[in-house]
Amino acid sequence: MTFADKQLQGREIITKAVCGKGRKFSTVSHTVTPPHHPTSILGAWVINHQYEAVRSGDGIEVIGTYDLNIWYSYSKNSQTDVAKETVHYVEHVPLSYLDPKHRSSTEEVSADCIQEPNCIEANISSSGSGVVVRVEREYAVEMIAETKVWVACFPGGYDDGKELEFGLGDGDYEDLDPDLLDDDL
């Protein structure tokens, strides 16, 4: 049975769907001031990362915290200590795709941390009293909401015992380039 054998009708249905997506990579700098003037940096770590997502304007805000731990030497490399500081941040992730016809009262947002906050560089500041830490992080965000979609329907239903053909013909599909497929559509 082909589409030509039946008259198709269209209907609008309301369903939950992904109505917005976005992704953002960022590098930020923080200055940690330890109790002693550091002589050298022995290590820097980001731990205890926690975050949540909230809808904000034209995007989604990722609100979170993490702890910076800086292991350093002081007193001309004769002693060591660890400086700890909790960082609070708000990262605005714009939506690169947004369904303008979604029902805003049904929005649910989520964020996935693609790149956990990670220290990529730690240097003693020019004043010599602090440590400048560069941290990189990346988030992918998604907004799910109710929206209208159009679907094709068969009047009177469809008989599961019959095979449905889409009438694409016997075209030669060997020449198609599989690299043209886009997973992000």
Coordinates of N, CA and C in Angstrom, one line a residue:
M1 N 0.9 -1.2 0.0 CA 0.0 0.0 0.0 C 0.9 1.2 0.0
T2 N 0.7 2.2 -0.9 CA 1.5 3.4 -0.9 C 0.6 4.6 -0.5
F3 N 1.3 5.7 -0.3 CA 0.6 6.9 0.1 C -0.5 7.3 -0.9
A4 N -0.2 7.0 -2.2 CA -1.2 7.4 -3.2 C -2.5 6.6 -3.1
D5 N -2.4 5.4 -2.4 CA -3.6 4.6 -2.3 C -4.6 5.1 -1.2
K6 N -4.1 6.0 -0.3 CA -4.9 6.5 0.8 C -4.8 8.0 0.8
Q7 N -5.8 8.7 1.2 CA -5.8 10.1 1.3 C -5.3 10.4 2.7
L8 N -4.2 11.1 2.8 CA -3.6 11.5 4.1 C -4.3 12.8 4.6
Q9 N -4.4 12.8 5.9 CA -4.8 14.0 6.6 C -3.8 14.5 7.6
G10 N -3.8 15.7 7.9 CA -2.8 16.2 8.8 C -3.5 16.7 10.1
R11 N -2.8 16.5 11.2 CA -3.4 17.0 12.5 C -2.2 17.7 13.3
E12 N -2.6 18.6 14.0 CA -1.7 19.2 15.0 C -1.9 18.5 16.3
I13 N -0.8 18.1 16.9 CA -0.8 17.6 18.3 C 0.1 18.4 19.2
I14 N -0.2 18.3 20.5 CA 0.6 19.0 21.5 C 1.4 17.9 22.1
T15 N 2.7 18.1 22.2 CA 3.6 17.1 22.8 C 4.8 17.8 23.5
K16 N 5.4 17.1 24.4 CA 6.7 17.6 24.9 C 7.8 17.3 24.0
A17 N 8.6 18.3 23.7 CA 9.7 18.1 22.8 C 10.9 19.0 23.2
V18 N 12.1 18.8 22.7 CA 13.2 19.7 22.9 C 12.9 20.9 22.1
C19 N 12.7 22.0 22.8 CA 12.4 23.3 22.1 C 13.5 24.3 22.2
G20 N 14.6 24.0 22.8 CA 15.8 24.9 22.8 C 17.0 24.1 23.2
K21 N 18.1 24.5 22.5 CA 19.4 23.9 22.8 C 20.5 24.9 22.8
G22 N 21.6 24.7 23.5 CA 22.7 25.6 23.5 C 23.9 24.9 24.0
R23 N 25.1 25.5 23.7 CA 26.4 25.0 24.2 C 27.4 26.1 24.4
K24 N 28.2 26.1 25.4 CA 29.1 27.1 25.6 C 30.4 26.6 26.3
F25 N 31.5 27.0 25.8 CA 32.9 26.7 26.3 C 33.4 28.0 26.8
S26 N 34.0 28.1 28.0 CA 34.6 29.3 28.5 C 35.8 29.0 29.4
T27 N 36.6 30.1 29.4 CA 37.8 30.1 30.2 C 37.8 31.3 31.1
V28 N 37.9 31.1 32.4 CA 37.8 32.2 33.4 C 39.0 32.2 34.3
S29 N 39.3 33.4 34.9 CA 40.5 33.5 35.8 C 40.0 33.9 37.2
H30 N 40.6 33.3 38.1 CA 40.3 33.6 39.6 C 41.6 33.9 40.3
T31 N 41.5 34.8 41.2 CA 42.7 35.1 42.0 C 42.5 34.6 43.4
V32 N 43.4 33.8 43.9 CA 43.3 33.2 45.3 C 44.5 33.9 46.0
T33 N 44.2 34.4 47.2 CA 45.2 35.1 48.0 C 45.5 34.2 49.3
P34 N 46.6 33.4 49.2 CA 46.9 32.6 50.4 C 47.4 33.4 51.6
P35 N 47.5 32.8 52.8 CA 47.9 33.6 53.9 C 49.4 34.0 53.9
H36 N 50.2 33.3 53.1 CA 51.6 33.6 53.0 C 51.9 33.9 51.5
H37 N 52.9 34.7 51.3 CA 53.3 35.1 49.9 C 54.0 33.8 49.3
P38 N 53.4 33.4 48.2 CA 53.9 32.1 47.6 C 55.3 32.3 46.9
T39 N 56.1 31.3 47.0 CA 57.4 31.3 46.3 C 57.2 30.6 45.0
S40 N 56.5 29.4 45.0 CA 56.2 28.7 43.8 C 54.9 27.9 44.0
I41 N 54.3 27.6 42.8 CA 53.1 26.8 42.8 C 53.4 25.4 42.6
L42 N 52.9 24.5 43.5 CA 53.2 23.1 43.4 C 52.1 22.3 42.8
G43 N 50.9 22.9 42.8 CA 49.7 22.2 42.2 C 48.4 23.0 42.4
A44 N 47.5 22.8 41.5 CA 46.2 23.5 41.6 C 45.1 22.5 41.1
W45 N 44.0 22.4 41.9 CA 42.9 21.5 41.6 C 41.6 22.2 41.7
V46 N 40.6 21.7 41.0 CA 39.2 22.1 41.1 C 38.5 20.9 41.6
I47 N 37.8 21.0 42.7 CA 37.0 19.9 43.3 C 35.6 20.4 43.7
N48 N 34.8 19.4 44.1 CA 33.5 19.7 44.7 C 32.6 20.6 43.8
H49 N 32.5 20.2 42.5 CA 31.7 21.0 41.6 C 30.2 20.7 41.7
Q50 N 29.4 21.7 41.8 CA 27.9 21.5 41.9 C 27.3 22.6 41.1
Y51 N 26.2 22.3 40.4 CA 25.5 23.3 39.5 C 24.1 22.9 39.3
E52 N 23.3 23.9 38.9 CA 21.9 23.8 38.5 C 21.6 24.7 37.3
A53 N 20.5 24.5 36.6 CA 20.2 25.3 35.4 C 18.9 26.0 35.7
V54 N 18.8 27.3 35.3 CA 17.5 28.0 35.3 C 17.4 28.8 34.0
R55 N 16.1 29.0 33.6 CA 15.8 29.8 32.4 C 16.0 31.2 32.7
S56 N 16.6 31.9 31.8 CA 16.9 33.4 31.9 C 17.0 34.1 30.6
G57 N 16.0 34.9 30.4 CA 16.0 35.7 29.1 C 16.0 34.9 27.9
D58 N 17.1 35.1 27.1 CA 17.2 34.4 25.8 C 18.1 33.2 25.9
G59 N 18.3 32.7 27.1 CA 19.2 31.5 27.3 C 18.9 30.8 28.6
I60 N 19.9 30.0 29.0 CA 19.8 29.3 30.3 C 21.0 29.6 31.1
E61 N 20.8 29.9 32.4 CA 21.9 30.2 33.2 C 22.3 29.0 34.0
V62 N 23.6 28.7 34.0 CA 24.1 27.6 34.9 C 24.7 28.3 36.1
I63 N 24.2 27.9 37.3 CA 24.6 28.5 38.5 C 25.3 27.5 39.3
G64 N 26.5 27.7 39.8 CA 27.2 26.7 40.5 C 28.3 27.2 41.4
T65 N 29.0 26.2 42.0 CA 30.1 26.5 42.8 C 31.2 25.4 42.6
Y66 N 32.4 25.7 42.9 CA 33.5 24.7 43.0 C 34.6 25.2 43.9
D67 N 35.4 24.3 44.4 CA 36.5 24.7 45.3 C 37.8 24.7 44.6
L68 N 38.6 25.7 44.7 CA 40.0 25.8 44.2 C 40.9 25.5 45.3
N69 N 41.8 24.5 45.1 CA 42.8 24.1 46.1 C 44.2 24.4 45.4
I70 N 45.0 25.3 46.0 CA 46.3 25.7 45.5 C 47.3 25.2 46.5
W71 N 48.2 24.3 46.1 CA 49.3 23.8 46.9 C 50.5 24.7 46.5
Y72 N 51.1 25.3 47.4 CA 52.2 26.3 47.1 C 53.3 26.2 48.2
S73 N 54.5 26.7 47.8 CA 55.6 26.8 48.8 C 55.7 28.3 49.1
Y74 N 56.3 28.5 50.3 CA 56.6 29.9 50.8 C 57.8 29.9 51.6
S75 N 58.2 31.0 52.1 CA 59.5 31.2 52.9 C 60.7 30.6 52.1
K76 N 60.8 31.1 50.8 CA 61.9 30.6 50.0 C 62.0 29.1 49.8
N77 N 60.8 28.5 49.5 CA 60.6 27.1 49.3 C 60.9 26.2 50.5
S78 N 60.9 26.8 51.7 CA 61.2 26.0 52.9 C 59.9 25.3 53.5
Q79 N 58.7 25.9 53.2 CA 57.5 25.3 53.8 C 56.4 25.3 52.7
T80 N 55.4 24.4 52.9 CA 54.3 24.4 52.0 C 52.9 24.5 52.7
D81 N 51.9 24.9 51.9 CA 50.6 25.0 52.5 C 49.6 24.8 51.3
V82 N 48.3 24.7 51.7 CA 47.3 24.6 50.7 C 46.3 25.7 50.9
A83 N 46.1 26.5 49.9 CA 45.1 27.6 50.0 C 43.8 27.1 49.4
K84 N 42.7 27.3 50.1 CA 41.4 26.8 49.6 C 40.4 28.0 49.4
E85 N 39.7 28.0 48.3 CA 38.7 29.1 48.1 C 37.5 28.5 47.3
T86 N 36.3 28.8 47.8 CA 35.1 28.4 47.1 C 34.7 29.5 46.1
V87 N 34.5 29.1 44.8 CA 34.1 30.0 43.8 C 32.6 29.8 43.4
H88 N 31.9 30.9 43.4 CA 30.5 30.9 43.0 C 30.5 31.6 41.6
Y89 N 29.7 31.0 40.7 CA 29.7 31.5 39.3 C 28.3 31.4 38.7
V90 N 28.0 32.2 37.7 CA 26.8 32.1 36.9 C 27.3 32.2 35.4
E91 N 27.0 31.2 34.7 CA 27.4 31.1 33.2 C 26.1 31.2 32.4
H92 N 26.0 32.2 31.6 CA 24.8 32.4 30.7 C 25.1 31.6 29.4
V93 N 24.3 30.6 29.1 CA 24.5 29.9 27.9 C 23.3 30.3 26.9
P94 N 23.6 30.9 25.8 CA 22.6 31.3 24.9 C 22.0 30.1 24.1
L95 N 20.8 30.2 23.7 CA 20.1 29.1 23.0 C 20.4 29.3 21.5
S96 N 21.1 28.4 20.9 CA 21.3 28.5 19.4 C 20.1 28.0 18.6
Y97 N 19.2 27.3 19.3 CA 18.0 26.9 18.7 C 16.9 27.1 19.7
L98 N 15.8 27.7 19.2 CA 14.6 28.0 20.1 C 13.4 27.9 19.3
D99 N 12.4 27.0 19.7 CA 11.1 26.9 19.1 C 10.3 28.1 19.5
P100 N 9.9 29.0 18.7 CA 9.2 30.2 19.1 C 7.8 29.9 19.5
K101 N 7.2 28.8 19.1 CA 5.8 28.5 19.4 C 5.6 27.5 20.6
H102 N 6.7 27.4 21.4 CA 6.5 26.5 22.6 C 5.7 27.2 23.7
R103 N 5.1 26.4 24.6 CA 4.3 27.0 25.7 C 5.3 27.3 26.8
S104 N 5.5 28.6 27.1 CA 6.5 29.0 28.1 C 6.2 28.5 29.5
S105 N 4.9 28.3 29.8 CA 4.5 27.9 31.1 C 4.9 26.4 31.4
T106 N 5.3 25.7 30.4 CA 5.7 24.3 30.6 C 7.2 24.0 30.5
E107 N 8.0 25.1 30.5 CA 9.4 24.9 30.3 C 10.1 24.1 31.4
E108 N 11.0 23.2 31.0 CA 11.9 22.5 31.9 C 13.3 22.6 31.4
V109 N 14.2 23.0 32.2 CA 15.6 23.2 31.6 C 16.6 22.3 32.3
S110 N 17.6 21.9 31.6 CA 18.7 21.0 32.2 C 20.0 21.4 31.6
A111 N 21.1 21.1 32.3 CA 22.4 21.4 31.9 C 23.3 20.2 32.1
D112 N 24.1 19.9 31.1 CA 25.1 18.8 31.3 C 26.5 19.4 31.2
C113 N 27.3 19.1 32.1 CA 28.7 19.6 32.1 C 29.5 18.7 31.2
I114 N 29.8 19.2 30.0 CA 30.6 18.5 29.0 C 32.1 18.5 29.4
Q115 N 32.6 19.6 29.9 CA 34.0 19.7 30.4 C 33.9 20.2 31.8
E116 N 34.2 19.3 32.8 CA 34.2 19.7 34.2 C 35.2 20.8 34.4
P117 N 34.9 21.8 35.3 CA 35.9 22.8 35.6 C 37.2 22.2 35.9
N118 N 38.3 22.7 35.2 CA 39.6 22.1 35.2 C 40.6 23.3 35.2
C119 N 41.6 23.2 36.1 CA 42.7 24.2 36.2 C 43.6 23.9 35.0
I120 N 43.8 24.9 34.2 CA 44.7 24.8 33.1 C 46.0 25.6 33.2
E121 N 46.0 26.5 34.2 CA 47.2 27.3 34.5 C 47.1 27.9 35.8
A122 N 48.2 28.0 36.6 CA 48.3 28.7 37.9 C 49.6 29.4 38.0
N123 N 49.6 30.7 38.2 CA 50.8 31.5 38.3 C 50.7 32.5 39.4
I124 N 51.9 32.8 40.0 CA 51.9 33.8 41.0 C 51.6 35.2 40.4
S125 N 50.7 36.0 41.1 CA 50.3 37.3 40.5 C 51.5 38.2 40.5
S126 N 51.4 39.3 39.7 CA 52.5 40.3 39.6 C 52.8 41.0 40.9
S127 N 51.8 41.1 41.8 CA 52.1 41.7 43.1 C 52.9 40.7 44.0
G128 N 52.8 39.4 43.7 CA 53.5 38.4 44.5 C 52.7 37.9 45.7
S129 N 51.5 38.4 45.9 CA 50.8 38.0 47.1 C 49.7 37.0 46.8
G130 N 49.3 36.8 45.5 CA 48.2 35.9 45.2 C 48.6 34.9 44.1
V131 N 47.7 34.1 43.7 CA 47.8 33.1 42.7 C 46.7 33.3 41.7
V132 N 47.0 33.5 40.4 CA 46.0 33.6 39.4 C 45.8 32.2 38.7
V133 N 44.6 31.7 38.8 CA 44.2 30.4 38.3 C 43.3 30.5 37.1
R134 N 43.6 29.9 36.0 CA 42.7 29.9 34.8 C 42.0 28.5 34.8
V135 N 40.7 28.6 34.7 CA 39.8 27.4 34.7 C 39.0 27.4 33.4
E136 N 38.9 26.2 32.8 CA 38.1 26.0 31.6 C 36.9 25.1 32.0
R137 N 35.8 25.4 31.3 CA 34.5 24.6 31.6 C 33.7 24.7 30.4
E138 N 32.8 23.7 30.2 CA 31.9 23.7 29.0 C 30.6 23.0 29.4
Y139 N 29.5 23.7 29.0 CA 28.1 23.2 29.3 C 27.3 23.0 28.0
A140 N 26.4 22.0 28.0 CA 25.4 21.9 27.0 C 24.1 22.0 27.7
V141 N 23.2 22.8 27.2 CA 21.9 23.0 27.9 C 20.7 22.6 27.0
E142 N 19.6 22.3 27.6 CA 18.4 21.9 26.8 C 17.2 22.4 27.5
M143 N 16.2 22.8 26.7 CA 14.9 23.2 27.3 C 13.8 22.3 26.6
I144 N 13.1 21.7 27.5 CA 11.9 20.9 27.0 C 10.7 21.6 27.4
A145 N 9.7 21.6 26.5 CA 8.4 22.3 26.7 C 7.4 21.7 25.8
E146 N 6.1 22.0 26.1 CA 5.1 21.6 25.2 C 5.0 22.5 24.0
T147 N 4.8 21.8 22.8 CA 4.7 22.6 21.6 C 3.8 21.8 20.6
K148 N 3.4 22.5 19.6 CA 2.5 21.9 18.6 C 3.4 21.3 17.4
V149 N 3.1 20.1 17.0 CA 3.7 19.5 15.8 C 2.6 19.0 14.9
W150 N 2.9 18.9 13.6 CA 2.0 18.5 12.6 C 2.4 17.0 12.3
V151 N 1.4 16.2 12.3 CA 1.6 14.7 11.9 C 0.6 14.3 10.8
A152 N 1.1 13.4 10.0 CA 0.2 12.8 9.0 C -0.6 11.7 9.6
C153 N -1.9 11.6 9.2 CA -2.7 10.5 9.8 C -3.5 9.8 8.6
F154 N -3.8 8.6 8.8 CA -4.6 7.8 7.9 C -6.1 7.8 8.4
P155 N -7.0 8.3 7.6 CA -8.4 8.2 8.1 C -8.8 6.8 8.2
G156 N -9.5 6.5 9.3 CA -9.9 5.1 9.5 C -8.9 4.2 10.1
G157 N -7.7 4.7 10.4 CA -6.6 3.9 11.0 C -5.7 3.2 9.9
Y158 N -4.9 2.3 10.4 CA -3.9 1.6 9.6 C -3.9 0.2 9.9
D159 N -3.9 -0.7 8.9 CA -3.9 -2.1 9.1 C -2.5 -2.6 9.3
D160 N -2.2 -3.1 10.5 CA -0.8 -3.5 10.8 C -0.4 -4.7 9.9
G161 N -1.3 -5.4 9.4 CA -0.9 -6.6 8.6 C -0.4 -6.2 7.2
K162 N -0.5 -5.0 6.8 CA -0.1 -4.6 5.4 C 1.2 -3.8 5.5
E163 N 2.0 -3.9 4.5 CA 3.3 -3.2 4.5 C 3.0 -1.8 4.0
L164 N 3.6 -0.8 4.6 CA 3.5 0.6 4.2 C 4.7 0.9 3.3
E165 N 4.5 1.4 2.1 CA 5.5 1.9 1.3 C 5.5 3.4 1.2
F166 N 6.6 4.0 1.1 CA 6.6 5.5 1.1 C 6.7 6.0 -0.3
G167 N 6.8 5.1 -1.3 CA 6.8 5.6 -2.7 C 8.0 6.3 -3.1
L168 N 9.2 6.0 -2.6 CA 10.4 6.7 -2.9 C 11.0 6.1 -4.2
G169 N 10.5 5.0 -4.7 CA 11.0 4.4 -6.0 C 12.2 3.6 -5.8
D170 N 12.7 3.1 -6.9 CA 13.9 2.3 -6.8 C 15.2 3.1 -7.1
G171 N 15.3 4.2 -6.5 CA 16.5 5.1 -6.7 C 17.8 4.4 -6.3
D172 N 18.9 4.9 -6.8 CA 20.2 4.4 -6.5 C 20.7 5.2 -5.3
Y173 N 20.8 4.6 -4.1 CA 21.2 5.3 -2.9 C 22.7 5.1 -2.6
E174 N 23.4 4.3 -3.4 CA 24.8 4.0 -3.2 C 25.7 5.3 -3.3
D175 N 25.2 6.3 -4.1 CA 25.9 7.5 -4.3 C 25.8 8.5 -3.2
L176 N 24.9 8.2 -2.2 CA 24.7 9.2 -1.1 C 26.0 9.2 -0.2
D177 N 26.3 10.4 0.3 CA 27.5 10.6 1.1 C 27.0 10.5 2.6
P178 N 27.4 9.5 3.4 CA 26.9 9.3 4.8 C 27.5 10.4 5.7
D179 N 28.6 11.1 5.2 CA 29.1 12.2 6.0 C 28.2 13.4 6.0
L180 N 27.2 13.5 5.2 CA 26.4 14.6 5.1 C 25.3 14.6 6.2
L181 N 25.2 13.4 6.9 CA 24.2 13.3 8.0 C 24.7 14.2 9.1
D182 N 23.7 14.9 9.8 CA 24.1 15.7 10.9 C 23.3 15.3 12.1
D183 N 24.1 14.8 13.1 CA 23.5 14.3 14.3 C 22.8 15.4 15.2
D184 N 23.1 16.6 15.0 CA 22.6 17.7 15.8 C 21.3 18.3 15.3
L185 N 20.7 17.7 14.2 CA 19.5 18.2 13.7 C 18.3 18.0 14.6

